[in-house]
Every structure is written in C-alpha cells, then in structure tokens.
Coordinates of C-alpha atoms and ligand atoms in Angstrom, one line a residue:
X1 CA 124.7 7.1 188.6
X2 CA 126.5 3.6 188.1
X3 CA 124.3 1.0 187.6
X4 CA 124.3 -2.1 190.7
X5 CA 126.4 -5.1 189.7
X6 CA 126.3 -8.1 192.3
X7 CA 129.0 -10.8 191.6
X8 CA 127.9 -14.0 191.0
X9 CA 129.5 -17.4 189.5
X10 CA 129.1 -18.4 186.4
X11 CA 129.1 -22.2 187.3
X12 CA 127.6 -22.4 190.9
X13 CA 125.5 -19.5 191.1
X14 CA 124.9 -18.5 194.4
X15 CA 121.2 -18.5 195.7
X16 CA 121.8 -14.8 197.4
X17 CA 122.6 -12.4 194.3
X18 CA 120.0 -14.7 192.3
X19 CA 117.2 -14.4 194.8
X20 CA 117.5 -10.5 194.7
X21 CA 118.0 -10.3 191.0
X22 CA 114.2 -13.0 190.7
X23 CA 113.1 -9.9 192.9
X24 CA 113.2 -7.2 190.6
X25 CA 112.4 -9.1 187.8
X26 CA 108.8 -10.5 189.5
X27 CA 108.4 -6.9 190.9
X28 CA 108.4 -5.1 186.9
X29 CA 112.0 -3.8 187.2
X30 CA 115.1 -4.4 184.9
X31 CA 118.0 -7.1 185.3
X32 CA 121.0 -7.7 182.9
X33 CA 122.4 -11.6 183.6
X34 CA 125.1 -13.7 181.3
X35 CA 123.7 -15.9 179.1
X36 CA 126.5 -18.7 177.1
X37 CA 125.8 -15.9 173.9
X38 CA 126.3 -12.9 175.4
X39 CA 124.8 -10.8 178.2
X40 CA 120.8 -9.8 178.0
X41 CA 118.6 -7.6 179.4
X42 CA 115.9 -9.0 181.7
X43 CA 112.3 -8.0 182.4
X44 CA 109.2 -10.3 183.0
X45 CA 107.7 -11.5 179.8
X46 CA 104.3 -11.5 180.4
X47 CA 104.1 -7.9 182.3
X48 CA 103.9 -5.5 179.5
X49 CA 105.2 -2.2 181.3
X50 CA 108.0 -4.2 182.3
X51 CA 108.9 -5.3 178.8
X52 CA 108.0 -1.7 177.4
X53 CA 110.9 -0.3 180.2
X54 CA 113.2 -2.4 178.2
X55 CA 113.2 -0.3 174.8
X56 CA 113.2 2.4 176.6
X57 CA 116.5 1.6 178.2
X58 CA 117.8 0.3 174.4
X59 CA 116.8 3.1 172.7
X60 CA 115.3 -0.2 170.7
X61 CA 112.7 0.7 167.9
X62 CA 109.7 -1.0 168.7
X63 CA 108.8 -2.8 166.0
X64 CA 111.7 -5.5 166.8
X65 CA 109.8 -8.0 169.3
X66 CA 111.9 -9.9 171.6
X67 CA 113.1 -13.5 172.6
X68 CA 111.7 -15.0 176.2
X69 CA 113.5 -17.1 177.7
X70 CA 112.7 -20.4 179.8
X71 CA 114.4 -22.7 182.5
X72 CA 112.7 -25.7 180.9
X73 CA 111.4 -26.5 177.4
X74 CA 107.9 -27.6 178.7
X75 CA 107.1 -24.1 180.0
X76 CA 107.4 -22.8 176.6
X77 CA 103.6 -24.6 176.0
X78 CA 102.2 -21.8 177.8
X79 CA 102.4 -18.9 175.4
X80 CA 103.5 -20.9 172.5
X81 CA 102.4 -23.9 170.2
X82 CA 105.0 -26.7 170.0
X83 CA 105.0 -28.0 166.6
X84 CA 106.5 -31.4 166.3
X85 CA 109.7 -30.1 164.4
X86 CA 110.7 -27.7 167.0
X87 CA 109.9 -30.3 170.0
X88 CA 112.9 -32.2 168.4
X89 CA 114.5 -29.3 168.3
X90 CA 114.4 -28.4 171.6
X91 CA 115.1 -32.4 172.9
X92 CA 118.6 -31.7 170.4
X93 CA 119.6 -28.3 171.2
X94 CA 118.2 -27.2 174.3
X95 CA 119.0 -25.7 176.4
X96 CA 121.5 -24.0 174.4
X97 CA 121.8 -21.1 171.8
X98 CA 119.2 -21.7 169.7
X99 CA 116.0 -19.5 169.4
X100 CA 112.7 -21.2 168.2
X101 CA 109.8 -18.7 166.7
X102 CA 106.6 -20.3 167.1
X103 CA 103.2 -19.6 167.0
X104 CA 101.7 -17.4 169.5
X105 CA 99.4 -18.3 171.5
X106 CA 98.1 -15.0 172.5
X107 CA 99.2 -14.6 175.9
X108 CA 102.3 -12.8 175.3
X109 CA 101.9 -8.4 176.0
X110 CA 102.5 -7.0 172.0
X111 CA 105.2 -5.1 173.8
X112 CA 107.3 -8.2 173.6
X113 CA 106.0 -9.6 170.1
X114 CA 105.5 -6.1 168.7
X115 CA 102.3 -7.6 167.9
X116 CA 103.4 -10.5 166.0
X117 CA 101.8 -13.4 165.6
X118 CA 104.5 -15.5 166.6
X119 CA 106.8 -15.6 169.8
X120 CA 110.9 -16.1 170.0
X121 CA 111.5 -18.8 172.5
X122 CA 115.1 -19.9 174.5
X123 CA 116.5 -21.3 176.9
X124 CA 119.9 -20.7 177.6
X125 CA 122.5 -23.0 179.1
X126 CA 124.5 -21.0 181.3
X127 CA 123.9 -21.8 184.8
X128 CA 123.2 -18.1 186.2
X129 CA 121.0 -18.0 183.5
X130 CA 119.1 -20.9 184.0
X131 CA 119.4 -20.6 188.4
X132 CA 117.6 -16.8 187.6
X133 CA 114.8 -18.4 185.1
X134 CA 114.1 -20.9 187.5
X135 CA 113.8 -19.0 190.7
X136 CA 111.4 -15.8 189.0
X137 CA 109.5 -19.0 187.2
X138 CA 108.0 -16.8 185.1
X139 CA 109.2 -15.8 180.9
X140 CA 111.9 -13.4 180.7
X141 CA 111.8 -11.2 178.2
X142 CA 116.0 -10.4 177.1
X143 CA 117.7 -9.0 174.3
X144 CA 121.0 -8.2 174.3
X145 CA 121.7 -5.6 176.8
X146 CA 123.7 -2.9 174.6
X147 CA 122.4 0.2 173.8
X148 CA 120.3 -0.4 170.1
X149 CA 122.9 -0.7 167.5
X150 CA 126.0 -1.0 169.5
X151 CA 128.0 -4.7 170.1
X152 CA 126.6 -6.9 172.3
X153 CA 127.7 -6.6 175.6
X154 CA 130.2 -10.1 176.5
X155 CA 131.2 -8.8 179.8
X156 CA 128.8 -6.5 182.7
X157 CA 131.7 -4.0 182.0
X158 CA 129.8 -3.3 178.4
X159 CA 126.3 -3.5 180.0
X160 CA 127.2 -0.9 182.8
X161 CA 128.6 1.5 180.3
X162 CA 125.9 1.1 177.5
X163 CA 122.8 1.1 180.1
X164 CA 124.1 2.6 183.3
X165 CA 121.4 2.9 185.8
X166 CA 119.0 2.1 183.1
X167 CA 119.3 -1.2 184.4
X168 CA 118.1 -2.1 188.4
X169 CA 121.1 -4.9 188.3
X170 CA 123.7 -6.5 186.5
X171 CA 124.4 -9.5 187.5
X172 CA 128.1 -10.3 186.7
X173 CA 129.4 -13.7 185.9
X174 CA 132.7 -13.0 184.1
X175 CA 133.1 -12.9 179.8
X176 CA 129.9 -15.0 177.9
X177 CA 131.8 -18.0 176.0
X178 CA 129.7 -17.9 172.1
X179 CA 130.2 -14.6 172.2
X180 CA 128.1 -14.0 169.3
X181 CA 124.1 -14.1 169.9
X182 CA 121.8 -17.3 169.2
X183 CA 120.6 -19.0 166.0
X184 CA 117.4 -17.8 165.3
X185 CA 114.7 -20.3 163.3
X186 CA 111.7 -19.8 162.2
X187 CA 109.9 -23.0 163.5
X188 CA 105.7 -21.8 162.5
X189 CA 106.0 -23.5 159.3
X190 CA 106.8 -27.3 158.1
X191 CA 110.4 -25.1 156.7
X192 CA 112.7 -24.2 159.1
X193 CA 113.9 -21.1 157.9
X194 CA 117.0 -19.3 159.3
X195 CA 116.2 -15.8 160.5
X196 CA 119.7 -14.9 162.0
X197 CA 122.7 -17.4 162.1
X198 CA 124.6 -17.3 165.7
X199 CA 126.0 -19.7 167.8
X200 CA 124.2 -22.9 167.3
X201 CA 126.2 -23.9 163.6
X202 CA 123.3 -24.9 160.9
X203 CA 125.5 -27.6 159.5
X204 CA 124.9 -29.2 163.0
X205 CA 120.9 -28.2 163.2
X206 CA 121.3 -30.2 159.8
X207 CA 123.1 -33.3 160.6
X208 CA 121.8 -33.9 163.9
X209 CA 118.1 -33.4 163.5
X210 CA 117.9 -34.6 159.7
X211 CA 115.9 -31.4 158.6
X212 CA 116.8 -28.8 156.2
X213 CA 117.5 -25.3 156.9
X214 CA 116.6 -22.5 154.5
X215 CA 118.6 -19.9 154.5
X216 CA 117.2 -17.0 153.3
X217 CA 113.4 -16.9 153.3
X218 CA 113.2 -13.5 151.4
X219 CA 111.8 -10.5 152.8
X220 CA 108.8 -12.2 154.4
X221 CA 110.9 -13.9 156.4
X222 CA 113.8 -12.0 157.8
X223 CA 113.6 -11.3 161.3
X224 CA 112.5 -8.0 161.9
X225 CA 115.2 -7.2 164.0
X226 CA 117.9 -7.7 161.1
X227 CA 116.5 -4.3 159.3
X228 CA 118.5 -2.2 161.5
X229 CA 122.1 -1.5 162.1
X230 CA 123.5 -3.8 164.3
X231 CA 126.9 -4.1 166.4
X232 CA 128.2 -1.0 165.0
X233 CA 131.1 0.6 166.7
X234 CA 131.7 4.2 167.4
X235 CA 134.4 3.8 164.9
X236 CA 134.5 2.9 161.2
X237 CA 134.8 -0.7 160.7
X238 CA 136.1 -2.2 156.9
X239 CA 136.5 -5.5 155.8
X240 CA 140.3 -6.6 155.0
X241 CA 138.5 -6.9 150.7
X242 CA 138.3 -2.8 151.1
X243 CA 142.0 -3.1 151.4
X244 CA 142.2 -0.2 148.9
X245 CA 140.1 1.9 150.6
X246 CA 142.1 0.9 154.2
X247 CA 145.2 2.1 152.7
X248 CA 143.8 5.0 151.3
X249 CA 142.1 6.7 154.5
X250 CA 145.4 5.6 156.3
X251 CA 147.0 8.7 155.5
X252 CA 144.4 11.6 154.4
X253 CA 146.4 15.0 154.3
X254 CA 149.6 13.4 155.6
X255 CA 148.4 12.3 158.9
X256 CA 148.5 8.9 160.2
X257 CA 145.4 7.1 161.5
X258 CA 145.5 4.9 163.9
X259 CA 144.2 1.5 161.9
X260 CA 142.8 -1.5 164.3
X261 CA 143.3 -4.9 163.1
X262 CA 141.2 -8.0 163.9
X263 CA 141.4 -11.6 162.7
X264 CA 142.9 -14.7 162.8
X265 CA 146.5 -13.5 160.9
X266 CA 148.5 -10.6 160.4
X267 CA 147.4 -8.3 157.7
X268 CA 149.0 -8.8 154.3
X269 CA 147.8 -5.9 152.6
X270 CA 149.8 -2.8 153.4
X271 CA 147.7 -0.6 155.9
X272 CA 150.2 1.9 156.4
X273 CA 152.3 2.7 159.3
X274 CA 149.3 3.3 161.9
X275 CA 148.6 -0.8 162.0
X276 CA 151.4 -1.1 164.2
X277 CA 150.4 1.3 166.9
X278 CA 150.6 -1.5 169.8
X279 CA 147.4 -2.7 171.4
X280 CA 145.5 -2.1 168.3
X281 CA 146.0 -5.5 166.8
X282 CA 143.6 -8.6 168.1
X283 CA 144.6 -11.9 167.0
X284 CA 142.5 -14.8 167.4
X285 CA 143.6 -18.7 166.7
X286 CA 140.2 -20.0 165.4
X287 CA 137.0 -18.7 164.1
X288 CA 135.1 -19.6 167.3
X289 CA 138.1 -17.4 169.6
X290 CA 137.4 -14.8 167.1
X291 CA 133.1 -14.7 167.4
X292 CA 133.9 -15.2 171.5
X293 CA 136.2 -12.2 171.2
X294 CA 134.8 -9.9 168.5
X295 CA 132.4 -7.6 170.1
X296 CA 134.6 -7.2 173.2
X297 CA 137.8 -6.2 170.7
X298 CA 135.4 -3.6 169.1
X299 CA 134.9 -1.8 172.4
X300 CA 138.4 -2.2 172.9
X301 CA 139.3 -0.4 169.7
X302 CA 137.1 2.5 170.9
X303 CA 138.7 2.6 173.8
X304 CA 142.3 2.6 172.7
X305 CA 141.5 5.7 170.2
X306 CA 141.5 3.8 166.9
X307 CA 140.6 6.2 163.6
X308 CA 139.5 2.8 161.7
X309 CA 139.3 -0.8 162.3
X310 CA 140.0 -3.4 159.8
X311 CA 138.3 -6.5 160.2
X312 CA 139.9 -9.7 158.4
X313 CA 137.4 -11.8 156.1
X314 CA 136.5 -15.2 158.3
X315 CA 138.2 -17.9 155.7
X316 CA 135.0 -20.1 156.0
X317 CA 131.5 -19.9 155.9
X318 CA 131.1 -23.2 158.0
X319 CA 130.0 -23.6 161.6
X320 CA 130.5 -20.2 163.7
X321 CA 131.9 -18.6 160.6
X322 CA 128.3 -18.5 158.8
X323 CA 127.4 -15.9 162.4
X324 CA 131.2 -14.4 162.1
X325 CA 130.9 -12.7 159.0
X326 CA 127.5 -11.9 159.4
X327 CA 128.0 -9.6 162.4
X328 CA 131.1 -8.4 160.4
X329 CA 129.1 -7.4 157.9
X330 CA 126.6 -5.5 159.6
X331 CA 129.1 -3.7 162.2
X332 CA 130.9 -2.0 158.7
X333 CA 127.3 -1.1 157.3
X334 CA 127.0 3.1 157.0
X335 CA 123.4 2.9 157.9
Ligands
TXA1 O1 121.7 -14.9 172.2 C1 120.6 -14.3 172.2 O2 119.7 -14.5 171.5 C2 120.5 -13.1 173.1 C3 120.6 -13.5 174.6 C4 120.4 -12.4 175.6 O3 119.6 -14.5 174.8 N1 119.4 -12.3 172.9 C5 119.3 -11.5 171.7 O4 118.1 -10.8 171.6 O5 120.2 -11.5 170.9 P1 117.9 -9.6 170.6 O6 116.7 -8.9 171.0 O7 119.2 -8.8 170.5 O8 117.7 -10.4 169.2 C6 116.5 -11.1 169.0 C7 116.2 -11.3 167.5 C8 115.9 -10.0 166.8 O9 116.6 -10.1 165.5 C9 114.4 -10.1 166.7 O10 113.9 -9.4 165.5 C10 114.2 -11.6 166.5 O11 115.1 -12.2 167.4 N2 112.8 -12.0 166.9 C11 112.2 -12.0 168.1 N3 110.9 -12.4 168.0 C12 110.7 -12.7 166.7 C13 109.6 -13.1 166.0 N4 108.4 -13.3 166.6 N5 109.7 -13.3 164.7 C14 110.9 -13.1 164.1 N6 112.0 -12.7 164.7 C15 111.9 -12.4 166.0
MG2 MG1 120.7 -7.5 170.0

C-alpha cells in the first residue's frame, strides 16, 4: 500500500497537516518530515517501541543509535549534559545542521542510543521541521528516512518508495536544500572530534567558534554509524580516478553500457560511447549544487537504467566538499 503524504510548505507550514503529523508521533507511530539536510524519519525519542519501529522500517542494524531532534536548544538539558563547548556551539550554529554528541543523561530508551553512553542532539532549521518539534514537544528520534544503506531521501518521492507504508506519514515539503546529512561532533570531551562531516563546513565550526576540530579520532571515535555501507545505489558507482577501470567495463563482450555521469564538468577521460546516452549526464555549477543534488541524481540513474555511474572527484576538500567526497566515497564502496 502507498504510504500517506500530506502537502505541507516548506516556509509557512500550515498548522493542519502538522497537527495530525504531532499526532502520530505522541501516539508511538512513524512520520517522515523535511529537515534543511535531507528528509528523516520521525518517532518519539523517549518511547522506546516507537523508536524500535524505526529500524524495523530501515532495515537499520541496531547497533547505530540515532540523532533526536529539538525545537529549542534548552530542551536538549533534559536528556543530555551541556558542556560549555557545545553551549557555544549551539548559540553559533543552531538551529542548523550540526549534530552535537553529549553525554547522556540516562533518560534516553537504549533503542535510540543503542546503549551508548552518549546522546546525538539537533535541531534543524527548516521551518516544518521546527513547526512539528514544537507542536509534539517532545524529542524526536530521526534518521534519514531511506531504507539502510540506500541515498538519503531529498524529496518524499524517495521516502515513499524506500519505506512505503512503513511510514504512518510523510510529510512533503518539496526537495531538502544541504542535501547531504549534518555535521556530526563529538562534543563529551574538551576535543571536538568530527564523527561525520555534512552540511555545517568545519572550516566555519573553526573560524567562527575559535575551537579546533579533530578530524579523525581513530577507531574509538568514529561514529558507529560510519561502519556500514552507506548511500549506495542499486547501480555500481566509480570515481572519475578509476577512469581505466570506467572505460574498461564500458564495453565488456562488445556491448555498450549505459555509463552515468555526475559532476561539476564534462568527462575528460574517454568513457566510451554509452556516456552520451541523454538524461544520463548531471551537471552541477558548484560543489554545494552538487551535495544538494547528489543523492537525488543517484536515484535518478537507477531509474533511467544506467549499467554504471561515474562520479567526478569534488576539486576541493574545503567547505561542503570535505561531506561531498565523503558520501562519494562510501556510495562506490563494494561492501
Ligand atoms: O541531517 C541529519 O543528521 C539527518 C536528519 C534527518 O536530521 N539525520 C541523519 O541520521 O543523518 P542518521 O541516523 O542517518 O545518522 C546519524 C549518525 C550516524 O552515523 C550515527 O552512528 C551517529 O549519527 N550517531 C548517533 N548517535 C551517536 C552517538 N551517541 N555517538 C556517536 N555517533 C552517533
Ligand atoms: Mg542515514
């Protein structure tokens, strides 16, 4: 059955479809609403059987705890401690997408920590979002609301068609505008440690708070979530530096595959003549165009009956580009 997907807009959010969505989240069920990242899947964070519906609907493994989210930073004191670093934090970036892991205060079901001692905190900027947290007034639990290991959903075309009527509601207000998924910090310690990069740059986390960012904590400190698979489409996905290997599987025994291409310029390496099938080639004009428009180009590959996509290299590391090539990298990972 089709899953039920109330309208709503994105920058006036109407108090109807919001009302009825805060319904089924205080009464245990399961609602998919925009965030500015992309779209997540809602359940109430401090109910555990509604939380636990959520991997079912995934397919999530669950040992990967997930983020609540808030309409106002000072909420967050409930189930978490504040330390001073990630109060400024929150004064800076909030709301916005940036994703704080604090200490736990215990309150918080294992279902949605996987029985953590520490608790992922947001809160999001886009208006639905924020109209939803504030009427339910209670955490919501939300992670991305694809299917485990597919792209994140940027539109409740992708939610209905990864979920279906997994989900109670979707609440659809148009395409997310990051595109990619937040900044995750690890905030318990006096080192802010970055656990995923996303949509909130660290240069700026740098500059504007004065603290440093570590990048790579080791293995103690990667975010459980970044063991698995992630953002994998149905079909193969290289990276333009595997040029070889693109030209080579263009034409195994003679016949042409159909060869996607994504980036910010035409291909220079020769892919052979199936890169010029039409509708398989998704230009953007700027890193962030190509984060905002990356997952949704995946699905559309799939759709359009690519064999392979090849995915040009983001030319810097800076900003959104840091996020860029890291979901790159991950969707053309075999396992
Ligand atoms: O932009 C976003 O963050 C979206 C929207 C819906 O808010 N949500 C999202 O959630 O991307 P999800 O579940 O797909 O990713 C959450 C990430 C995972 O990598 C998870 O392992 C990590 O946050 N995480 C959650 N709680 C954690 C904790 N206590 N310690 C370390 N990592 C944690
Ligand atoms: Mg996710």
């Amino acid at each position: 059955m089709p899953p039920r997907i109330l309208p709503v807009d994105p920058w006036n959010p109407q108090p109807g479809p919001i009302a009825e969505a805060a319904e089924i989240l205080l009464s245990g069920g399961l609602v998919a609403f925009p965030t500015e990242t992309v779209y997540g899947l809602g359940a109430h964070g401090l109910d555990p059987r509604a939380a636990a519906k959520i991997f079912a609907a995934k397919g999530r493994p669950a040992d990967n705890p997930l983020i609540l989210h808030f309409a106002a930073p000072e909420a967050v004191d409930e189930v978490a401690l504040v330390p001073p670093n990630a109060e400024r934090l929150m004064e800076l970036f909030w709301p916005g997408p940036l994703t704080l892991v604090l200490p736990s205060r215990g309150v918080v079901p294992l279902e949605v920590t996987s029985g953590l001692d520490s608790v992922a905190v947001r809160m999001p900027s886009h208006p639905a979002a924020l109209a939803l947290l504030a009427r339910a007034n209670v955490p919501v639990a939300a992670p991305s609301a694809n299917s485990s290991g597919r792209p994140s959903p940027t539109d409740a075309a992708a939610v209905a068609s990864d979920l279906g009527d997994g989900v109670d509601l979707i609440l659809d207000g148009g395409e997310t505008s990051v595109g990619v998924e937040s900044t995750v910090l690890d905030a318990t310690g006096e080192q802010l440690v970055l656990l995923r990069p996303g949509g909130c740059a660290v240069e700026e986390i740098e500059a504007r708070s004065g603290m440093k960012v570590l990048l790579s904590g080791g293995a103690a400190h990667r975010s459980p979530g970044t063991r698995y698979r992630h953002y994998a489409p149905r079909v193969p996905l290289l990276l333009d530096t595997d040029a070889e290997k693109i030209a080579r599987a263009a034409e195994p025994n003679g016949r042409t595959l159909r060869i996607a291409w994504i980036g910010m310029h035409a291909p220079e390496i020769s892919l052979g003549e199936g890169v010029a099938h039409p509708g398989l080639r998704i230009l953007f004009d700027s890193p962030e165009n190509y984060a905002r428009g990356l997952f949704h180009a995946l699905r559309v590959f799939e759709e359009r009956g690519a064999d392979l996509i090849a995915a040009q290299w983001p030319p810097s590391e800076a900003g959104i580009g840091r996020a860029l090539r890291d979901r790159l990298t991950r969707a053309s990972m075999k396992e």
